Coordinates of C-alpha atoms in Angstrom, one line a residue:
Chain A
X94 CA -32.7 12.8 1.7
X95 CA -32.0 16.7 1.5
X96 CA -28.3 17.4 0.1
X97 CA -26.3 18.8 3.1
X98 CA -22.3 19.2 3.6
X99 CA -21.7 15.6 4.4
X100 CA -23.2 14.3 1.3
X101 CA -21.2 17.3 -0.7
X102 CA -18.4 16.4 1.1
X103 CA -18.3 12.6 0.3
X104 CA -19.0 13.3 -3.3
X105 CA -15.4 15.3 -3.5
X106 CA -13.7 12.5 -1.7
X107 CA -14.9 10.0 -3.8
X108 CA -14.2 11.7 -6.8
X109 CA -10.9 11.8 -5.5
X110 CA -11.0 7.7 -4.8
X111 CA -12.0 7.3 -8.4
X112 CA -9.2 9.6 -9.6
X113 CA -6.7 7.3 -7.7
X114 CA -8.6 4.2 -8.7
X115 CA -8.4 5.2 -12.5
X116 CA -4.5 6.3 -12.1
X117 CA -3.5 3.2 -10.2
X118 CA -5.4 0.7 -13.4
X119 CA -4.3 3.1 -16.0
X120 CA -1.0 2.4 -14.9
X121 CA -1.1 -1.3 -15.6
X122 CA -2.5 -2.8 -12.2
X123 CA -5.6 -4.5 -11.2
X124 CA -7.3 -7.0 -10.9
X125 CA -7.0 -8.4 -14.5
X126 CA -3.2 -7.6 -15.0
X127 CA -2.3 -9.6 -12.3
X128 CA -4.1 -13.0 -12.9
X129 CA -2.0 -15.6 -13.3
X130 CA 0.5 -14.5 -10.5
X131 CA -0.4 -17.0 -7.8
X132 CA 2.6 -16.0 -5.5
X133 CA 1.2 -14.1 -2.7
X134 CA 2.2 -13.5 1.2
X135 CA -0.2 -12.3 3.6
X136 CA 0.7 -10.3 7.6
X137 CA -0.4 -11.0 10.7
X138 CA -3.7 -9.1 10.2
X139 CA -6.4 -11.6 10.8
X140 CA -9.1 -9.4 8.8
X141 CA -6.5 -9.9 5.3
X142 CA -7.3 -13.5 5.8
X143 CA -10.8 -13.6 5.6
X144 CA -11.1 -13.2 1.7
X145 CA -8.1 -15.9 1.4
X146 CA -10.1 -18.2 3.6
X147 CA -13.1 -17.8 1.2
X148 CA -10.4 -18.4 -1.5
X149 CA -12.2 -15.1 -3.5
X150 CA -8.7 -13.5 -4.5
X151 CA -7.5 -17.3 -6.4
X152 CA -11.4 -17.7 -8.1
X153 CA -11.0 -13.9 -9.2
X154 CA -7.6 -14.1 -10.5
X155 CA -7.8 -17.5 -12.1
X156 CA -10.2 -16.0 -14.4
X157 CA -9.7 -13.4 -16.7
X158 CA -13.2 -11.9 -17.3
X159 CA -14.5 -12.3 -13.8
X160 CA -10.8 -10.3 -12.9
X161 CA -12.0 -7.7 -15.6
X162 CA -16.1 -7.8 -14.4
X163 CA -14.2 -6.6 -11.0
X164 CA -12.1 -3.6 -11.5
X165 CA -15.4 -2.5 -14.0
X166 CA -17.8 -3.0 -11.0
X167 CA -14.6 -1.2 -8.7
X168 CA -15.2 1.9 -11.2
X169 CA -18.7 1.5 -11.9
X170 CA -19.2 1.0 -8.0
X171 CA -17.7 4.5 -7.0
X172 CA -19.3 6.8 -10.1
X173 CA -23.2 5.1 -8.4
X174 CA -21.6 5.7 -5.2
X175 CA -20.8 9.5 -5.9
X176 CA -24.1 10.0 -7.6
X177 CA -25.8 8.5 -4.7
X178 CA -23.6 8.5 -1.2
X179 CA -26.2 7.9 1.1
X180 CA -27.4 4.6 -0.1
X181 CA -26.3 2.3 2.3
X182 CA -26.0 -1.1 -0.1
X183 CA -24.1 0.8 -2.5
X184 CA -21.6 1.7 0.3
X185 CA -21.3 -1.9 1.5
X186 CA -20.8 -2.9 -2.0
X187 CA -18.2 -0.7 -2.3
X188 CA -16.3 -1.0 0.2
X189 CA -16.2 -4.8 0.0
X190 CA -15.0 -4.4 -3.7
X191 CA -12.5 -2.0 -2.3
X192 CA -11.3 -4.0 0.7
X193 CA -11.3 -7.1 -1.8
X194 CA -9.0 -5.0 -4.3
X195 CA -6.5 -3.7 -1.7
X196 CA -5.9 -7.3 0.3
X197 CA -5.6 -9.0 -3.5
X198 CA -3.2 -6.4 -4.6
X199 CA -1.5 -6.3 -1.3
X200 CA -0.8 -9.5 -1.2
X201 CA 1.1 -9.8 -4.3
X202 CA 2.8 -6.7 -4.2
X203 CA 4.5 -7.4 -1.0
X204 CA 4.6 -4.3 0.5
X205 CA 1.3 -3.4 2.9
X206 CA 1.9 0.1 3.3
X207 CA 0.1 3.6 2.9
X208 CA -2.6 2.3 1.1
X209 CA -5.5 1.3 3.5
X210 CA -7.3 4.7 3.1
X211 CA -8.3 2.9 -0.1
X212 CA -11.3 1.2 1.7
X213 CA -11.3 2.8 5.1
X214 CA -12.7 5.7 3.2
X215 CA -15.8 4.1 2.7
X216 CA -16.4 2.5 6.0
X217 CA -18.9 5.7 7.1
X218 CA -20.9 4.6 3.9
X219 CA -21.6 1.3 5.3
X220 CA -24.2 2.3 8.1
X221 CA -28.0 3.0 7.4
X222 CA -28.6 5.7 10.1
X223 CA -27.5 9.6 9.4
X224 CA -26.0 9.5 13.1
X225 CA -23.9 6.1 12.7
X226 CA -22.4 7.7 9.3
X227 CA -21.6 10.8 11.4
X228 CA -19.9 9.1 14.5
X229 CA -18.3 6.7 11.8
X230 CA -16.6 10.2 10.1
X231 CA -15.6 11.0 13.1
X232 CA -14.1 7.7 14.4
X233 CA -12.5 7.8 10.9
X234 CA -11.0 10.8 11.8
X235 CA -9.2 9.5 14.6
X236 CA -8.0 6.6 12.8
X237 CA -6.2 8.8 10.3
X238 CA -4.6 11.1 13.1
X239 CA -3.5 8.2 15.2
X240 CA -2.4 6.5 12.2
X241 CA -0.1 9.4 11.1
X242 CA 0.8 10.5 14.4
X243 CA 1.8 6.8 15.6
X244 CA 4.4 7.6 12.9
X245 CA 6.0 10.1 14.3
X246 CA 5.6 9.0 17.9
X247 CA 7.1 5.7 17.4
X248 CA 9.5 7.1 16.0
X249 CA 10.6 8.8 19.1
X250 CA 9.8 6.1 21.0
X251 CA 12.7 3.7 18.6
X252 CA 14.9 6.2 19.3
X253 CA 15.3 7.2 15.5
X254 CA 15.4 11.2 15.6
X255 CA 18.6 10.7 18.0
X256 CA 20.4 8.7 14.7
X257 CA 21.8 11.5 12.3
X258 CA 22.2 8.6 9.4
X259 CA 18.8 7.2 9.8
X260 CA 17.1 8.4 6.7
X261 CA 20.2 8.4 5.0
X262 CA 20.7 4.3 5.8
X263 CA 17.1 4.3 4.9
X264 CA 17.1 5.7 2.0
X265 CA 20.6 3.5 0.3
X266 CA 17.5 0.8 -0.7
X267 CA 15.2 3.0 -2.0
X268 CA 16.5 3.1 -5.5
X269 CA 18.7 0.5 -6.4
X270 CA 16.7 -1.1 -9.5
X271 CA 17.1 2.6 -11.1
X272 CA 21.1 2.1 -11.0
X273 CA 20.5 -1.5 -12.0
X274 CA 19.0 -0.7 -15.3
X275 CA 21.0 2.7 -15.5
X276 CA 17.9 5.0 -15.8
X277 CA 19.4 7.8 -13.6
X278 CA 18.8 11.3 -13.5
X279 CA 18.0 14.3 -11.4
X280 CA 16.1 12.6 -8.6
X281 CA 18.9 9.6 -8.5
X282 CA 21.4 12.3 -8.2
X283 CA 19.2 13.8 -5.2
X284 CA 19.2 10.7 -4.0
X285 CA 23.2 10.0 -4.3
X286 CA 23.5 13.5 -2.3
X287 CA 20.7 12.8 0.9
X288 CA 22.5 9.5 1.1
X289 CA 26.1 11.1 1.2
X290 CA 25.1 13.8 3.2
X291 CA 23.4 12.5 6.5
X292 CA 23.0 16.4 8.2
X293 CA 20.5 17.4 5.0
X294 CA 18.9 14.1 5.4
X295 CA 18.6 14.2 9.2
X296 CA 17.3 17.8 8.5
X297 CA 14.4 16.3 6.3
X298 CA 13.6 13.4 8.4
X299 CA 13.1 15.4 11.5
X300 CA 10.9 17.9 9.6
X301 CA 8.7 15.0 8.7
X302 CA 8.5 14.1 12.1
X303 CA 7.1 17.1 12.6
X304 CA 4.5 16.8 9.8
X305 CA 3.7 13.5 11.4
X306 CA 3.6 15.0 14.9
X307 CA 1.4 17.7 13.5
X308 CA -1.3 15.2 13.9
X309 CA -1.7 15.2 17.2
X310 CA -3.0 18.8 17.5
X311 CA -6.2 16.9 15.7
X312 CA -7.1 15.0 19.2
X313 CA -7.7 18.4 20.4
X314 CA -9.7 20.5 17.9
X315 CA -10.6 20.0 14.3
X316 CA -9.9 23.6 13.9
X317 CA -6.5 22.9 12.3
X318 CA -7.8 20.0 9.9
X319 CA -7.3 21.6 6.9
X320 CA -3.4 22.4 7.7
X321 CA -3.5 18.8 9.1
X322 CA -4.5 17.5 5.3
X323 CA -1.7 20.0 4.0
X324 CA 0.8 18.7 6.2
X325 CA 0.5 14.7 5.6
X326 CA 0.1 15.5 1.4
X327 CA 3.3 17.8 2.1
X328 CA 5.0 14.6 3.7
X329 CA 3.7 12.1 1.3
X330 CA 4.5 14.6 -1.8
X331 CA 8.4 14.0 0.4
X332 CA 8.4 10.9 0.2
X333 CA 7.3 10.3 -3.2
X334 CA 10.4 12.5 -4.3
X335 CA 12.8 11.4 -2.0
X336 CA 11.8 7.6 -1.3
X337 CA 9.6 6.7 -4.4
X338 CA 6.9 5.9 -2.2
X339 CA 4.1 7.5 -3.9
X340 CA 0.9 8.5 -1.9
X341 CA -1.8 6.8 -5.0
X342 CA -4.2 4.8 -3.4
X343 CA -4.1 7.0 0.2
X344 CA -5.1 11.0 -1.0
X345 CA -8.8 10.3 -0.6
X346 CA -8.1 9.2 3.2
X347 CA -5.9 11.8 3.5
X348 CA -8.4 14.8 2.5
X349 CA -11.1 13.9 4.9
X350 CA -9.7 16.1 6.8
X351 CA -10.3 19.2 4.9
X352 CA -14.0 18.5 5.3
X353 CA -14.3 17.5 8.5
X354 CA -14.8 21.3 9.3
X355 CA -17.9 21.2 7.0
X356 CA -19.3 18.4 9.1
X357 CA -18.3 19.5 12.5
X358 CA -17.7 22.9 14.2
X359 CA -14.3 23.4 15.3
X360 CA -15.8 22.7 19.1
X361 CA -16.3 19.5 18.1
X362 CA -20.3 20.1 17.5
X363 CA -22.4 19.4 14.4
X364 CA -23.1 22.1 12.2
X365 CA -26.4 23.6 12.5
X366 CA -27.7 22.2 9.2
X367 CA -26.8 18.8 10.0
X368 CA -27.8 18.8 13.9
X369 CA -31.1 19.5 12.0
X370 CA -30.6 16.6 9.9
X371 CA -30.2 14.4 12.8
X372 CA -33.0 15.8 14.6
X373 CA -35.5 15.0 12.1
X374 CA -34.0 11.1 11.7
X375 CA -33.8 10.8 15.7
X376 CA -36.7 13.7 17.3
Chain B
X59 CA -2.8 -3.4 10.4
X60 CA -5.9 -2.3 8.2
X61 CA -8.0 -1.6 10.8
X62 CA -5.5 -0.8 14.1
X63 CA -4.2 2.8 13.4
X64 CA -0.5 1.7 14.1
X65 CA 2.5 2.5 11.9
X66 CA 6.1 1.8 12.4
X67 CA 7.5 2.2 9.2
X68 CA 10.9 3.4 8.7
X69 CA 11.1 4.0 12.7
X70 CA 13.7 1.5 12.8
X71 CA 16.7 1.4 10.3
X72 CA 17.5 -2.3 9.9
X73 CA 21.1 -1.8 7.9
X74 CA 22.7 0.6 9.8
X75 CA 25.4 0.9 6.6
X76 CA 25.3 2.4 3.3
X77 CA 24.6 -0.8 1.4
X78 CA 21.5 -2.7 -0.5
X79 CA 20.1 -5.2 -2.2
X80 CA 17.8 -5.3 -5.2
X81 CA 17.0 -8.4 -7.8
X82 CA 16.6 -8.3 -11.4
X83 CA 15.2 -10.9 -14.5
X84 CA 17.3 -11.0 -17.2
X85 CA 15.1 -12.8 -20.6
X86 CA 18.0 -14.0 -22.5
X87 CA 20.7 -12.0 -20.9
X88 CA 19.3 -8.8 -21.6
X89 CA 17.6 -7.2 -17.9
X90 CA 13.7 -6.7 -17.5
X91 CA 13.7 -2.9 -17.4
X92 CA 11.1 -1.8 -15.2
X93 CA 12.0 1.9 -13.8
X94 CA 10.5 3.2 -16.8
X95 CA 7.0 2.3 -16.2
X96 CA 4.0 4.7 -14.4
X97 CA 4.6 4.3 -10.3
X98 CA 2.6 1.4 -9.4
X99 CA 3.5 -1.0 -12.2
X100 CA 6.9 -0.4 -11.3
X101 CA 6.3 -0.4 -7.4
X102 CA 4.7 -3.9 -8.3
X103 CA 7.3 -5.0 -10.6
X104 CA 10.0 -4.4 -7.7
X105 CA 8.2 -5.6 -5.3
X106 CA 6.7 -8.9 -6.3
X107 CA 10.0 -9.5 -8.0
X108 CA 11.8 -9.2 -4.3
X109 CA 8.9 -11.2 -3.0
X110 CA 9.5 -14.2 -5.8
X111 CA 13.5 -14.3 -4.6
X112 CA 12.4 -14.4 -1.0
X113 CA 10.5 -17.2 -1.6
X114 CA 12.4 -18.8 -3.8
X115 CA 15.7 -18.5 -1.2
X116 CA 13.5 -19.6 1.5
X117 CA 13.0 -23.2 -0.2
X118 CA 9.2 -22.4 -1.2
X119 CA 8.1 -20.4 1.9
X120 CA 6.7 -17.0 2.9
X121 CA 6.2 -15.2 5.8
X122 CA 3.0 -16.4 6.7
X123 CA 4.6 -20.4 6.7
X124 CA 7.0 -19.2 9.8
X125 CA 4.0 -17.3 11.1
X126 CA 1.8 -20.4 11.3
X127 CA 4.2 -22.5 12.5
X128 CA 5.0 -20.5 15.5
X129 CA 1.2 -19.0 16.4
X130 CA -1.0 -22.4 15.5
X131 CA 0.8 -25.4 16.5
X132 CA -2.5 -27.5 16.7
X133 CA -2.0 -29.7 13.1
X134 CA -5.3 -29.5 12.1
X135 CA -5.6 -25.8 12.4
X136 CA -2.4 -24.8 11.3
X137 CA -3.0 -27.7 7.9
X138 CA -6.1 -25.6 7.0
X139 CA -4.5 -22.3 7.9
X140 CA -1.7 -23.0 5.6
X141 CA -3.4 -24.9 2.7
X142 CA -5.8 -21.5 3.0
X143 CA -3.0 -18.6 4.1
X144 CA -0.2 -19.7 2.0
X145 CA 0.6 -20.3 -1.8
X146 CA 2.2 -23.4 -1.1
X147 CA 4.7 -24.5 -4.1
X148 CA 3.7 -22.5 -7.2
X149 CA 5.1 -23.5 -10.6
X150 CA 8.2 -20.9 -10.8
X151 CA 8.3 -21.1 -14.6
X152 CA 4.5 -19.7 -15.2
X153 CA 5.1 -17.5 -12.3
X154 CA 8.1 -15.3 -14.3
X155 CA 6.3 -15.9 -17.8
X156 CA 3.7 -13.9 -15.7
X157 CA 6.0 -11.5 -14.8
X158 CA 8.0 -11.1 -17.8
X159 CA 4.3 -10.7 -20.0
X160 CA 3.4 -7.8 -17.0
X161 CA 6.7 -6.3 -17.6
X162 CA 5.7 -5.9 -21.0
X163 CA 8.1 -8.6 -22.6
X164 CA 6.9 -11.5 -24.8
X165 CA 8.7 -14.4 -24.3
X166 CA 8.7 -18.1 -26.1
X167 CA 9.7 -21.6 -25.7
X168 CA 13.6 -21.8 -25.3
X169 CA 14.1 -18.5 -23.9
X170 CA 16.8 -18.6 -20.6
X171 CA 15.3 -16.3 -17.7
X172 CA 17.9 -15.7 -14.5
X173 CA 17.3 -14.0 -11.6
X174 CA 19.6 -12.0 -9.9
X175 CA 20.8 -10.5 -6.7
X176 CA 22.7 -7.5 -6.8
X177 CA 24.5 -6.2 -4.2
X178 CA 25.9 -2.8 -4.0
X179 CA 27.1 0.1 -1.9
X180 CA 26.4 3.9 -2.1
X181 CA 29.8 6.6 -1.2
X182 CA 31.0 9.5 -2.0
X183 CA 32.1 8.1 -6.1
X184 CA 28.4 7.2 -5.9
X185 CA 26.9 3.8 -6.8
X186 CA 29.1 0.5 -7.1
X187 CA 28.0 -2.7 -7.2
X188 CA 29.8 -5.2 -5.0
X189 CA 28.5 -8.6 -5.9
X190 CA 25.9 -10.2 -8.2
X191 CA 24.5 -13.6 -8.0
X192 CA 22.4 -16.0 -9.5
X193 CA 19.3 -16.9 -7.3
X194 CA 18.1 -19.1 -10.1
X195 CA 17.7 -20.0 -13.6
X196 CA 15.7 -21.4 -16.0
X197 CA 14.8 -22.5 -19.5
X198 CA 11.3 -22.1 -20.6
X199 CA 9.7 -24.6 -23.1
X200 CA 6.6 -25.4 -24.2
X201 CA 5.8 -28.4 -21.8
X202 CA 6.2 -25.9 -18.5

């Protein structure tokens, strides 16, 4: 298949999954660091069940070299994946080991949060046909920007942006084992200061509303993707400061959006080269 | 929800004060440290940690126990459900010598592992703890 934008495209946001991947293993989880822990608790989501139900997470992590054969194939998976994007078992593969990876990890870390754009990434991967892969992108697309902008909606919605204290009340959990073991410094002290000074932490919680918010301007042209991507890495970059919520495991979701412009005109259209593309697969 | 693009989090604020909570291991009186590791080991080691108390304080249950028992009250779905969807009672003491080994610490028969609530409260003078207590406590030996 000739190289186009989409493939290029996919090639830098995997490299960016593998980057996370790599950083999130290097850092002492996955797959194998964790066998042994059998404690887990799963949510409401009926598709986190599915792998539990098939019992894959306990034969994986009951076994140390089959945990270790997993996070290599993760790797492995994503480097075949960026050489080749457009072969559809290598995508399925993929994203299985990827959906597998974040609903094991998930489930013993407790906390299911901000990092879903670990697999959803590669859900336009799974198709055969060059025009499903496109109208996957794109219903990607608006998974992110509801996603994001749900945030800052609901937020409205709960009444939260009318509460000067919010983020400071928020915020008083945020870093209590650093005080614990006494491994303080200047973000602790930044801390101490949002939390005793609700007007600069109501300042910052309404501006990333506003990041949040930003999304919305996405339902209506793609022309302001790029600043889109800028904004939500802006507010994660935020919140990794201020909350220790860091964004590892969601960046590749996130920068879809500055190619989305390479895929699609900012009308909404396919670009020329890849209107060709799909005319040849579908004439 | 993985695939239904909704997301509440931190539209609500549960506490309404300037207080927390946050549990610690302490291997033979001295604490786990855990701050110091890269961001996800330590995200996992707080986490998982908070997730052992809960579970521990709620007499061997997690969420998805009250979850089941409300949403599938037919027995024979619910039994499978849960026997499937739940961990059911794990062995506590392999459960922290797999924490304290992840948290980088080597432990051995005879050591005394606690764990530990802390509550504290953030003001002006900054952070002060208001209360600690044991959630529970064991000794490890060979035979567990």
């Amino acid at each position: 298949m000739q190289e186009n934008s989409f493939i290029n495209s996919y090639r830098y946001i995997l490299g960016i999954l593998l980057a996370e991947i790599i950083i999130i293993q290097v850092s002492g989880v996955s797959f194998h660091a964790i066998t042994g822990n059998a404690l887990f608790s799963l949510n409401v989501d009926p598709f986190t069940w599915l792998p539990f139900i098939a019992a894959i997470p306990k034969f994986i992590l009951q076994r140390y070299p089959v945990a270790l054969a997993f996070d290599l194939c993760m790797v492995t998976g994503i480097i075949f994946l960026i050489l080749k994007p457009m072969r559809q078992l290598r995508g399925i593969v993929v994203f299985l080991l990827m959906f597998l990876f974040y609903v094991t990890l998930m489930s013993r870390h407790i906390h299911w949060n901000f990092q879903v754009g670990m697999f959803l990434i590669l859900f336009p991967l799974c198709f055969r046909a060059y025009q499903a892969k496109l109208f996957a992108f794109e219903a990607l697309r608006f998974f992110l920007l509801f996603f994001y902008a749900s945030a800052g909606f609901l937020k409205i919605v709960y009444g939260a942006y009318l509460k000067s204290d919010h983020l400071s009340h928020l915020l008083v959990g945020q870093f209590g084992p650093y005080f614990i073991e006494g491994n303080t410094g200047w973000r602790t002290q930044l801390h101490l200061l949002l939390v005793n000074t609700p007007a600069l932490s109501y300042g910052l919680f309404i501006g990333s509303m506003a990041l949040e918010l930003f999304a919305f301007t996405g339902f209506f042209t793609k022309k302001f993707d790029p600043f889109i991507a800028m904004a939500l890495l802006l507010f994660h970059l935020a919140n990794w400061v201020i909350m220790d919520i860091a964004p590892f495991g969601q960046i590749a979701f996130v920068c879809l959006l500055f190619f989305s412009k390479s895929i699609f005109n900012s009308d909404g259209h396919l670009t020329a080269t890849l209107q060709q593309q799909v005319d040849l697969e579908h004439p | 929800m993985s695939f239904f693009p909704y997301n509440a989090m931190y539209s609500v604020d549960f506490y309404r004060n300037n207080s927390g909570e946050t549990y610690a291991l302490k291997l033979n009186n001295q604490l786990l440290h855990i701050t110091r590791n890269w961001y996800w080991k330590k995200d996992f080691l707080e986490t998982s940690l908070r997730g052992f108390a809960h579970y521990i304080e709620d007499s061997n249950r997690v969420f998805m126990d009250h979850y089941l028992d409300y949403k599938f009250p037919n027995p024979a779905i619910h039994g499978y459900l849960r026997e499937k969807l739940t961990p059911g009672i794990i062995k506590r003491n392999d459960w922290v010598k797999w924490y304290a080994s992840f948290a980088g610490n080597d432990k051995i028969s005879g050591d005394t592992i606690v764990l530990i609530k802390y509550a504290y409260q953030i003001s002006n003078s900054g952070f002060q703890l208001t209360d600690s207590s044991i959630i529970w406590k064991t000794i490890l030996d060979a035979g567990k």
